[in-house]
Coordinates of C-alpha atoms and ligand atoms in Angstrom, one line a residue:
M8 CA 84.7 19.1 -41.7
S9 CA 81.2 18.9 -40.2
K10 CA 80.5 16.1 -37.9
T11 CA 77.8 13.8 -39.2
F12 CA 75.4 11.9 -37.3
D13 CA 72.5 9.6 -37.9
V14 CA 70.2 11.3 -35.7
I15 CA 70.4 15.0 -34.4
V16 CA 68.1 15.8 -31.3
I17 CA 67.4 19.6 -30.6
G18 CA 66.4 20.1 -26.9
A19 CA 67.5 17.8 -23.9
G20 CA 64.3 17.9 -22.2
P21 CA 62.3 14.9 -21.3
G22 CA 61.4 14.6 -24.9
G23 CA 64.7 15.2 -26.3
Y24 CA 67.0 13.2 -24.2
I25 CA 64.9 10.3 -24.0
A26 CA 64.7 10.4 -27.7
A27 CA 68.4 10.5 -27.9
I28 CA 69.1 7.5 -25.6
R29 CA 66.5 5.3 -27.2
A30 CA 67.9 6.1 -30.7
A31 CA 71.5 5.3 -29.3
Q32 CA 70.1 1.9 -27.8
L33 CA 68.9 1.3 -31.4
G34 CA 72.4 1.6 -32.7
F35 CA 72.4 5.1 -34.4
K36 CA 75.1 7.7 -34.0
V37 CA 73.4 10.4 -32.0
A38 CA 73.8 14.2 -31.2
C39 CA 72.0 16.2 -28.8
I40 CA 72.2 19.8 -28.6
D41 CA 70.6 21.8 -25.7
A42 CA 71.1 25.4 -24.8
W43 CA 70.1 25.4 -21.0
Q44 CA 72.7 27.1 -18.7
N45 CA 73.1 26.6 -15.0
A46 CA 74.0 29.5 -12.8
A47 CA 77.7 29.0 -13.6
G48 CA 77.0 29.1 -17.4
G49 CA 77.6 25.2 -17.7
P50 CA 75.2 22.8 -19.3
A51 CA 72.0 21.8 -17.6
P52 CA 70.2 19.3 -19.7
G53 CA 66.6 18.3 -18.5
G54 CA 64.7 21.2 -19.9
T55 CA 61.8 22.9 -18.4
C56 CA 61.1 19.6 -16.5
T57 CA 64.2 19.3 -14.6
N58 CA 65.1 23.0 -14.2
V59 CA 62.1 25.1 -13.7
G60 CA 59.3 22.6 -14.1
C61 CA 58.4 19.0 -12.6
I62 CA 61.4 18.5 -10.4
P63 CA 61.9 21.9 -8.7
S64 CA 58.1 22.3 -8.2
K65 CA 57.7 18.9 -6.4
A66 CA 60.8 19.8 -4.4
L67 CA 59.2 22.9 -3.1
L68 CA 55.8 21.2 -2.8
Q69 CA 57.6 18.4 -0.4
S70 CA 59.3 21.1 1.8
S71 CA 56.1 23.3 2.1
E72 CA 54.1 20.3 2.8
F73 CA 56.3 19.2 5.6
F74 CA 56.1 22.8 7.1
D75 CA 52.3 22.6 6.6
H76 CA 52.2 19.3 8.5
A77 CA 54.6 20.4 11.3
G78 CA 52.4 23.5 11.9
H79 CA 48.9 22.0 11.6
H80 CA 49.0 18.1 11.9
F81 CA 51.8 17.3 14.1
A82 CA 50.0 18.1 17.4
E83 CA 47.3 15.6 16.6
H84 CA 50.0 13.0 16.8
G85 CA 51.2 14.2 20.1
I86 CA 54.3 15.9 18.4
G87 CA 55.0 19.4 20.2
L88 CA 57.1 22.1 18.5
S89 CA 57.9 25.2 20.3
A90 CA 59.0 27.2 17.4
L91 CA 58.6 26.7 13.6
S92 CA 60.5 28.6 11.1
I93 CA 61.0 28.5 7.4
D94 CA 64.4 29.4 5.9
V95 CA 63.4 30.1 2.4
A96 CA 67.0 30.3 1.2
K97 CA 67.7 26.7 2.5
M98 CA 64.8 25.6 0.9
V99 CA 65.3 26.9 -2.4
G100 CA 69.0 25.8 -2.1
R101 CA 67.8 22.1 -1.4
K102 CA 65.6 22.5 -4.5
D103 CA 68.5 23.7 -6.6
A104 CA 70.6 20.5 -5.4
V105 CA 68.0 18.4 -6.4
V106 CA 67.9 19.9 -9.9
K107 CA 71.6 19.6 -10.2
Q108 CA 71.5 15.9 -9.3
N109 CA 69.1 15.5 -12.1
N110 CA 71.2 17.7 -14.6
D111 CA 74.2 15.6 -13.6
G112 CA 72.2 12.3 -14.0
I113 CA 71.1 13.2 -17.4
L114 CA 74.7 14.0 -18.6
Y115 CA 75.8 10.7 -17.3
L116 CA 73.0 9.0 -19.0
L117 CA 73.9 10.6 -22.4
K118 CA 77.6 9.7 -21.9
K119 CA 76.8 6.2 -20.9
N120 CA 74.7 5.9 -24.2
K121 CA 77.5 7.3 -26.1
V122 CA 75.3 10.4 -27.2
S123 CA 77.3 13.2 -28.2
F124 CA 76.2 16.3 -26.3
F125 CA 76.7 19.9 -27.6
H126 CA 75.8 22.7 -25.1
G127 CA 74.5 25.6 -27.3
R128 CA 71.6 26.6 -29.4
G129 CA 70.8 24.5 -32.4
A130 CA 69.3 26.0 -35.6
F131 CA 68.7 24.8 -39.1
V132 CA 71.1 26.1 -41.7
G133 CA 69.9 24.2 -44.6
S134 CA 69.6 20.8 -46.2
S135 CA 71.5 18.9 -48.8
E136 CA 71.8 15.3 -49.9
A137 CA 74.2 14.5 -47.0
G138 CA 71.3 15.4 -44.6
Y139 CA 70.2 18.5 -42.5
Q140 CA 73.0 21.1 -41.6
I141 CA 72.3 22.2 -38.1
S142 CA 74.5 25.0 -36.5
V143 CA 75.4 24.9 -32.8
S144 CA 75.9 28.3 -31.2
G145 CA 77.7 28.8 -28.0
S146 CA 81.0 28.5 -26.7
A147 CA 82.2 25.8 -29.2
A148 CA 80.1 26.9 -32.4
E149 CA 80.2 24.3 -35.1
T150 CA 77.9 23.0 -37.9
L151 CA 76.4 19.3 -37.6
V152 CA 75.1 17.3 -40.4
G153 CA 72.2 14.7 -39.7
T154 CA 70.2 12.4 -41.6
H155 CA 67.3 12.6 -39.2
V156 CA 66.4 15.4 -36.7
I157 CA 64.2 15.2 -34.0
L158 CA 63.0 18.7 -32.7
A159 CA 62.3 18.8 -28.9
T160 CA 62.6 22.3 -28.1
G161 CA 59.8 22.5 -25.5
S162 CA 57.8 25.6 -24.4
S163 CA 58.0 28.9 -22.4
A164 CA 55.6 30.6 -20.1
R165 CA 52.9 32.8 -21.9
A166 CA 52.9 36.4 -20.5
L167 CA 49.8 38.6 -20.1
P168 CA 49.7 41.3 -22.8
G169 CA 51.3 44.4 -21.6
A170 CA 52.7 42.7 -18.4
A171 CA 56.1 41.2 -19.4
F172 CA 57.8 38.8 -16.9
D173 CA 60.3 40.6 -14.6
E174 CA 60.8 37.6 -12.4
T175 CA 60.9 40.2 -9.4
R176 CA 57.1 41.3 -9.1
I177 CA 55.5 39.4 -12.2
L178 CA 56.7 35.8 -12.1
S179 CA 56.5 33.1 -14.5
N180 CA 57.4 29.6 -13.2
D181 CA 60.9 30.5 -12.9
G182 CA 60.5 33.2 -10.7
A183 CA 57.8 31.5 -8.6
L184 CA 60.3 28.8 -8.0
R185 CA 63.2 31.1 -6.7
L186 CA 61.6 33.6 -4.4
T187 CA 63.8 34.6 -1.6
G188 CA 61.1 35.0 1.0
V189 CA 57.6 34.2 1.6
P190 CA 55.3 37.3 0.3
K191 CA 52.6 38.4 2.4
T192 CA 50.2 38.5 -0.4
L193 CA 50.6 36.5 -3.8
G194 CA 48.2 36.9 -6.7
V195 CA 48.0 34.2 -9.3
I196 CA 46.4 34.5 -12.8
G197 CA 45.3 31.3 -14.1
S198 CA 43.7 28.4 -11.8
G199 CA 45.3 25.6 -14.0
V200 CA 48.1 23.2 -12.8
I201 CA 51.0 25.8 -12.3
G202 CA 48.6 28.2 -10.3
L203 CA 47.4 25.5 -8.0
E204 CA 50.8 23.8 -7.5
M205 CA 52.8 27.1 -7.0
G206 CA 49.7 28.7 -5.2
S207 CA 49.8 25.9 -2.8
V208 CA 53.4 26.0 -1.9
W209 CA 53.5 29.6 -0.9
R210 CA 50.1 29.4 0.7
R211 CA 51.4 26.7 3.0
L212 CA 54.4 29.0 3.8
G213 CA 52.2 31.6 4.9
A214 CA 51.2 33.9 1.9
E215 CA 47.8 35.0 1.3
V216 CA 47.1 33.7 -2.0
T217 CA 44.4 34.9 -4.4
I218 CA 43.9 33.1 -7.8
L219 CA 42.2 34.9 -10.9
E220 CA 40.6 32.5 -13.5
A221 CA 39.1 33.6 -16.7
L222 CA 36.9 30.7 -17.1
P223 CA 33.6 30.5 -15.4
G224 CA 34.4 27.2 -13.6
F225 CA 37.3 25.1 -12.0
L226 CA 39.5 22.7 -13.6
G227 CA 37.4 22.0 -16.7
A228 CA 39.4 19.2 -17.9
A229 CA 38.9 17.2 -14.7
D230 CA 36.1 15.1 -13.8
E231 CA 33.4 17.4 -12.4
A232 CA 33.1 15.6 -9.1
V233 CA 36.8 15.7 -8.9
A234 CA 37.0 19.4 -9.5
K235 CA 34.3 20.1 -7.0
E236 CA 35.7 18.0 -4.1
A237 CA 39.2 19.8 -5.0
L238 CA 37.8 23.3 -5.1
K239 CA 36.3 22.6 -1.6
A240 CA 39.5 21.3 -0.2
F241 CA 41.8 24.1 -1.5
S242 CA 39.0 27.0 -0.4
K243 CA 39.3 25.1 3.1
Q244 CA 43.0 25.5 3.1
G245 CA 42.8 29.3 2.6
L246 CA 43.2 29.5 -1.3
K247 CA 40.9 32.3 -2.5
F248 CA 39.4 32.2 -6.0
A249 CA 37.6 34.4 -8.4
F250 CA 36.2 32.9 -11.6
G251 CA 34.8 34.6 -14.7
V252 CA 37.6 37.2 -14.4
K253 CA 38.9 39.4 -17.1
V254 CA 42.0 41.2 -16.3
T255 CA 42.1 44.7 -17.8
D256 CA 45.3 46.2 -16.5
V257 CA 48.6 45.1 -14.5
Q258 CA 50.7 47.9 -12.9
V259 CA 54.0 47.2 -11.2
G260 CA 54.8 49.7 -8.2
A261 CA 57.5 50.1 -5.7
S262 CA 56.2 47.6 -3.4
G263 CA 53.9 45.4 -5.3
V264 CA 51.6 44.8 -8.3
T265 CA 48.0 46.0 -8.9
V266 CA 45.7 43.9 -11.1
A267 CA 42.6 45.6 -12.4
Y268 CA 39.8 43.2 -13.7
T269 CA 36.4 42.8 -14.1
D270 CA 34.5 39.8 -12.0
A271 CA 32.0 37.4 -13.1
K272 CA 29.1 40.1 -12.7
G273 CA 31.2 42.6 -14.8
Q274 CA 32.1 44.6 -11.8
A275 CA 35.3 46.4 -11.8
A276 CA 37.8 45.3 -9.1
N277 CA 41.4 45.5 -8.1
L278 CA 43.9 43.0 -6.6
A279 CA 47.0 44.5 -4.9
V280 CA 49.7 42.0 -4.2
E281 CA 53.4 41.7 -3.5
R282 CA 54.0 39.4 -6.1
L283 CA 52.1 38.0 -9.2
I284 CA 52.4 34.7 -10.8
V285 CA 51.2 34.5 -14.3
S286 CA 50.4 30.9 -15.3
I287 CA 48.2 31.2 -18.3
G288 CA 49.6 28.4 -20.3
R289 CA 52.6 28.1 -22.2
Q290 CA 53.7 28.6 -26.0
P291 CA 56.1 26.5 -28.0
N292 CA 59.8 27.3 -28.3
T293 CA 60.3 27.5 -32.3
D294 CA 61.7 31.1 -32.7
G295 CA 65.3 30.2 -32.7
L296 CA 65.2 27.2 -34.9
N297 CA 65.3 29.2 -38.1
A298 CA 62.4 27.2 -39.4
T299 CA 62.2 29.3 -42.5
A300 CA 65.6 28.0 -43.7
V301 CA 64.2 24.8 -44.6
G302 CA 60.5 25.5 -44.9
L303 CA 59.4 23.9 -41.6
A304 CA 55.8 24.3 -41.2
L305 CA 54.5 25.9 -37.9
D306 CA 50.9 26.5 -37.1
E307 CA 49.3 29.9 -35.9
R308 CA 50.4 29.3 -32.1
G309 CA 54.0 28.7 -33.5
A310 CA 53.9 25.0 -32.8
I311 CA 55.3 22.5 -35.1
V312 CA 52.7 20.9 -37.2
V313 CA 53.2 17.1 -36.9
D314 CA 50.9 14.2 -37.9
A315 CA 49.9 11.7 -35.4
E316 CA 53.2 10.0 -35.5
C317 CA 55.2 13.1 -34.9
R318 CA 56.4 13.6 -38.8
T319 CA 56.7 17.3 -39.7
N320 CA 56.4 18.4 -43.1
L321 CA 59.8 17.8 -44.0
P322 CA 61.5 14.2 -44.6
Q323 CA 63.1 12.7 -41.7
V324 CA 62.4 15.8 -39.5
W325 CA 60.3 14.9 -36.3
A326 CA 59.2 16.9 -33.7
V327 CA 58.0 15.7 -30.0
G328 CA 56.9 17.0 -26.7
D329 CA 55.7 20.7 -25.9
V330 CA 56.6 22.1 -29.1
V331 CA 53.8 20.0 -30.8
R332 CA 49.9 19.4 -30.2
G333 CA 48.8 17.5 -27.3
P334 CA 49.1 17.9 -23.4
M335 CA 52.3 19.7 -22.3
L336 CA 53.4 16.7 -19.8
A337 CA 56.9 15.3 -19.5
H338 CA 55.7 11.7 -19.8
K339 CA 53.9 12.5 -23.1
A340 CA 57.1 14.1 -24.3
E341 CA 59.1 10.9 -23.3
E342 CA 56.7 8.4 -24.9
E343 CA 56.7 10.5 -28.1
G344 CA 60.6 10.5 -28.0
V345 CA 60.8 6.9 -27.6
A346 CA 58.2 6.2 -30.3
V347 CA 60.2 8.4 -33.0
A348 CA 63.3 6.8 -32.2
E349 CA 61.8 3.6 -32.9
R350 CA 59.9 4.6 -36.0
I351 CA 63.3 5.8 -37.3
A352 CA 64.7 2.3 -36.8
G353 CA 61.7 0.9 -38.7
Q354 CA 59.8 -0.3 -35.7
H355 CA 56.2 0.5 -34.5
G356 CA 56.6 3.0 -31.8
H357 CA 53.2 3.7 -30.4
V358 CA 51.6 6.3 -28.0
D359 CA 48.1 5.9 -26.9
F360 CA 46.9 9.5 -26.0
N361 CA 44.0 8.1 -24.1
L362 CA 46.3 6.6 -21.5
V363 CA 48.5 9.7 -20.8
P364 CA 47.7 10.2 -17.1
W365 CA 47.2 13.7 -15.6
V366 CA 48.6 14.5 -12.1
I367 CA 48.3 17.7 -10.2
Y368 CA 50.5 17.6 -7.0
T369 CA 48.5 19.6 -4.6
A370 CA 47.1 18.3 -1.3
P371 CA 44.9 16.3 -2.0
E372 CA 46.5 15.4 -5.2
I373 CA 44.4 15.1 -8.3
A374 CA 45.1 12.2 -10.9
W375 CA 43.1 10.9 -13.8
V376 CA 43.4 8.8 -16.8
G377 CA 41.0 8.1 -19.7
Q378 CA 37.6 9.7 -20.1
T379 CA 35.4 11.9 -17.7
E380 CA 31.7 11.4 -17.0
G381 CA 31.2 14.7 -19.0
Q382 CA 33.0 13.5 -22.1
L383 CA 31.1 10.1 -22.1
K384 CA 27.8 11.7 -21.8
A385 CA 28.9 14.3 -24.7
A386 CA 29.8 11.3 -26.6
G387 CA 26.3 9.5 -25.9
R388 CA 28.3 6.4 -24.5
A389 CA 26.4 4.3 -22.0
Y390 CA 28.5 3.8 -18.8
K391 CA 28.3 3.2 -15.1
A392 CA 30.4 4.6 -12.4
G393 CA 31.5 3.8 -8.7
S394 CA 33.4 5.8 -6.3
F395 CA 34.9 5.1 -3.0
P396 CA 36.0 7.8 -0.2
F397 CA 39.3 7.8 1.4
L398 CA 37.3 8.3 4.6
A399 CA 36.3 4.9 4.6
N400 CA 39.9 3.6 3.9
G401 CA 41.8 2.3 7.0
R402 CA 45.3 3.5 5.8
A403 CA 44.1 6.9 4.9
R404 CA 42.5 7.4 8.3
A405 CA 45.9 6.3 9.9
L406 CA 47.6 8.8 7.7
G407 CA 45.1 11.5 8.7
E408 CA 44.3 12.1 5.1
T409 CA 40.8 11.3 4.3
T410 CA 39.8 14.0 1.7
G411 CA 38.8 12.7 -1.6
F412 CA 37.8 9.5 -3.4
V413 CA 38.5 7.2 -6.3
K414 CA 36.1 6.9 -9.0
F415 CA 35.9 4.2 -11.7
I416 CA 33.8 4.6 -15.0
A417 CA 33.2 1.6 -17.0
D418 CA 31.5 0.7 -20.2
A419 CA 27.7 -0.2 -19.3
A420 CA 27.8 -3.2 -21.4
S421 CA 31.3 -4.7 -21.4
D422 CA 32.4 -3.3 -17.9
E423 CA 35.7 -2.1 -19.6
I424 CA 37.4 0.7 -17.8
L425 CA 37.0 3.9 -19.5
G426 CA 38.4 6.3 -16.9
V427 CA 39.7 6.6 -13.4
H428 CA 39.7 9.9 -11.4
I429 CA 41.2 10.2 -8.2
V430 CA 41.5 13.2 -5.6
G431 CA 43.1 12.2 -2.5
P432 CA 46.5 11.0 -0.9
Q433 CA 49.1 9.6 -3.3
A434 CA 46.8 10.1 -6.3
S435 CA 49.8 10.3 -8.5
E436 CA 51.0 6.8 -7.4
L437 CA 47.8 5.2 -7.3
I438 CA 46.7 6.2 -10.9
A439 CA 49.5 3.8 -12.3
E440 CA 47.4 0.9 -11.4
A441 CA 44.6 2.5 -13.6
C442 CA 47.0 2.9 -16.6
V443 CA 48.0 -0.6 -16.3
A444 CA 44.5 -1.7 -16.2
M445 CA 43.4 0.1 -19.1
A446 CA 46.3 -0.6 -21.3
F447 CA 45.3 -4.2 -20.8
K448 CA 41.7 -3.2 -21.4
A449 CA 40.7 -4.6 -18.0
S450 CA 37.2 -4.5 -16.9
A451 CA 36.2 -2.9 -13.4
E452 CA 35.5 -6.3 -12.4
D453 CA 39.1 -7.5 -13.0
I454 CA 40.4 -4.9 -10.6
A455 CA 37.8 -5.9 -8.0
R456 CA 38.9 -9.4 -8.2
I457 CA 42.5 -8.6 -7.6
C458 CA 44.1 -8.9 -3.9
H459 CA 45.3 -5.6 -2.7
A460 CA 47.5 -5.2 0.4
H461 CA 45.7 -4.3 3.6
P462 CA 46.0 -1.6 5.0
S463 CA 46.8 0.4 1.8
L464 CA 45.4 3.5 0.1
S465 CA 45.2 1.0 -3.2
E466 CA 42.4 -0.8 -1.4
S467 CA 40.3 2.3 -2.3
T468 CA 41.0 1.5 -6.0
K469 CA 39.9 -2.2 -5.6
E470 CA 36.6 -0.7 -3.7
A471 CA 35.9 1.9 -6.3
A472 CA 36.0 -1.0 -9.0
L473 CA 33.7 -3.0 -6.8
A474 CA 31.4 0.1 -6.4
V475 CA 30.8 0.1 -10.1
D476 CA 28.9 -3.1 -9.5
K477 CA 27.3 -1.4 -6.5
R478 CA 29.2 -4.0 -4.1
S479 CA 31.9 -2.1 -2.1
L480 CA 32.6 -4.0 0.9
N481 CA 33.8 -1.1 3.2
F482 CA 31.2 1.5 2.5
Ligands
FAD7 P1 61.5 21.0 -22.3 O1 61.5 20.1 -21.0 O2 61.1 22.5 -22.4 O3 62.9 21.0 -22.9 C1 63.2 21.6 -24.1 C2 64.8 21.9 -23.9 O4 65.2 22.5 -25.2 C3 65.1 23.2 -23.1 O5 66.5 22.6 -22.3 C4 65.6 24.2 -24.1 O6 66.5 25.1 -23.4 C5 66.0 23.6 -25.1 N1 66.0 24.3 -26.5 C6 65.0 24.9 -26.9 N2 65.2 25.7 -28.3 C7 66.4 25.1 -28.5 C8 67.4 25.4 -29.4 N3 67.2 26.0 -30.6 N4 68.7 24.7 -29.3 C9 69.1 24.1 -28.3 N5 68.1 23.7 -27.3 C10 67.0 24.4 -27.4 N6 54.9 17.9 -16.6 C11 54.6 16.6 -16.1 O7 54.4 15.7 -16.7 N7 54.7 16.5 -14.5 C12 54.8 17.6 -13.7 O8 54.7 17.4 -12.6 C13 55.2 18.9 -14.4 N8 55.3 19.9 -13.6 C14 55.5 21.2 -14.2 C15 55.7 22.3 -13.3 C16 56.0 23.3 -14.1 C17 56.3 24.7 -13.1 C18 56.0 23.5 -15.5 C19 56.3 25.0 -16.0 C20 55.8 22.6 -16.3 C21 55.7 21.2 -15.6 N9 55.4 20.1 -16.3 C22 55.1 18.9 -15.8 C23 55.4 20.1 -17.6 C24 56.9 19.6 -18.3 O9 57.8 20.3 -17.6 C25 56.8 19.9 -19.8 O10 55.8 18.9 -20.4 C26 58.1 19.0 -20.3 O11 59.3 19.7 -19.8 C27 58.1 19.0 -21.9 O12 59.3 18.5 -22.4 P2 59.9 18.7 -23.7 O13 61.2 18.1 -23.9 O14 59.0 18.8 -24.8 O15 60.6 20.4 -23.5
NAI8 P1 47.2 25.5 -17.9 O1 46.6 25.5 -18.9 O2 47.1 24.4 -16.9 O3 46.2 26.6 -17.0 C1 46.0 27.9 -17.5 C2 44.8 28.7 -16.7 O4 44.8 29.9 -16.9 C3 43.5 27.9 -17.4 O5 42.6 27.5 -16.3 C4 43.0 29.2 -18.2 O6 41.6 29.3 -18.3 C5 43.6 30.3 -17.3 N1 43.8 31.6 -18.2 C6 44.2 31.7 -19.4 N2 44.2 33.0 -19.9 C7 43.8 33.7 -18.8 C8 43.7 35.1 -18.4 N3 44.0 36.0 -19.4 N4 43.2 35.5 -17.4 C9 42.9 34.5 -16.2 N5 42.9 33.1 -16.5 C10 43.6 33.0 -17.6 O7 48.5 26.3 -17.9 P2 49.5 26.5 -16.7 O8 49.2 26.5 -15.3 O9 50.3 27.9 -17.1 O10 50.6 25.3 -16.8 C11 51.0 25.1 -18.3 C12 51.1 23.5 -18.6 O11 52.4 23.2 -17.8 C13 49.8 22.8 -18.0 O12 48.9 22.8 -18.9 C14 50.6 21.5 -18.1 O13 50.5 20.8 -19.2 C15 52.2 21.8 -17.5 N6 52.3 21.6 -16.0 C16 51.9 20.4 -15.6 C17 51.9 19.9 -14.3 C18 51.8 18.6 -13.8 O14 51.6 17.8 -14.7 N7 51.6 18.6 -12.5 C19 52.4 21.1 -13.4 C20 52.6 22.2 -14.1 C21 52.5 22.3 -15.2

């Protein structure tokens, strides 16, 4: 006899496990199937985010930032070190322990919420009046039946044509997070989020890092002023960039990788490096779902086609997170997961895509929410903008982290905040205030009138809001 559930979730990344928990909270009988295995072959729920994404990358960013501070900034504080070294195996081991804490935490949460967890690969078998039949392959193969199905199968790194990932020389995010030593030279294809974060990790530890980007400019999705400031800071740190590049060939040799490309002027060039990270975007995971068995519609990229509320073309089948349209971000996946569970319960789950923040965890950090100046100009919307530099913030000076600024953009007539853009220390934390303000449709003046603690980086947020009205007090 098949086990039957109200809701079957396939995938236990941030989209899937959060959807499963919310559905269970709402009183449904829920199953969650996930295939990820840890080194011992056991379950490792949390998806890309927990295993080879958000969490391990932030662990290595933290370790490498400490190393960078010890090497370059401790002396300013009068702290001397006679010998500084990095034990990469230990650093990676710590990262693995952080990942395991998160895997275990998710297993605990699923259990606490009475979600039945199945370790294996889920695929459609068919559908009947009883619901959708989903096979679970793995150590305990079985077939489940669910009234509703939520697909949250995530995404995988996209390879360059003709240069498959071997995770030794040509690395995806997976290999880039478990190098056993610091390469002397590291090439990165793609100056997007992964390229910048992973390039920063290994640059701080001593690698000479060169990033080759196809587009003519840097960080096109960010506000132009932020992208300009960040590029200046990263270049000063020693990251080398080439834009407008077309990769023509990648050859793996005994001691490294050679990338042949044409530069922005069309001149042929070569980059020879010990290791190469390819971070040119990600592709949705739909191969193993047996979509044809039930006629699930996919688009030309292999992503599951959904409407604005995450409904697929099949009744009572939903899809969330990286496997559908929209930004590939963990918190976007989570919001969609919650909203879908609530819609299944007949509630009005809602995700405001304009309020999904972006964060890049480099140093300085980059974070933004809402519209850029470029987008507003293109839309012909009248706006006013104000910025405040961290150089003029007392806490930033005390921290020794004065690069960057906070920028507010508000509607010219109503003063409603339309976008907030930050490059600088703790931008990932500071952006939360902007998200809250925009969710409550605050004006720049609202933020300017709120008492912010002194000395704190958040005073820069208040000052940038004041700057919209040209009345910053400290600049
Ligand atoms: P995933 O996390 O990919 O989870 C999908 C799960 O489904 C996986 O466990 C997979 O094994 C499983 N699965 C797939 N097919 C099947 C099947 N047929 N049966 C059973 N299980 C299946 N986002 C941020 O917001 N902040 C960050 O700082 C951040 N850093 C990142 C750093 C890196 C290096 C990378 C690669 C990504 C990062 N992301 C970050 C993006 C984030 O990881 C993704 O947006 C997020 O994980 C998407 O969640 P998801 O639930 O849709 O899919
Ligand atoms: P990305 O989309 O951020 O950047 C890819 C870059 O590669 C782009 O600049 C693109 O122009 C360039 N590119 C594409 N094809 C190329 C080619 N053939 N040659 C040279 N350059 C090429 O993708 P990335 O960095 O792989 O990350 C994938 C996704 O993972 C991100 O978009 C983001 O959604 C998520 N992520 C989020 C993080 C965060 O929130 N902090 C951290 C890391 C990843």
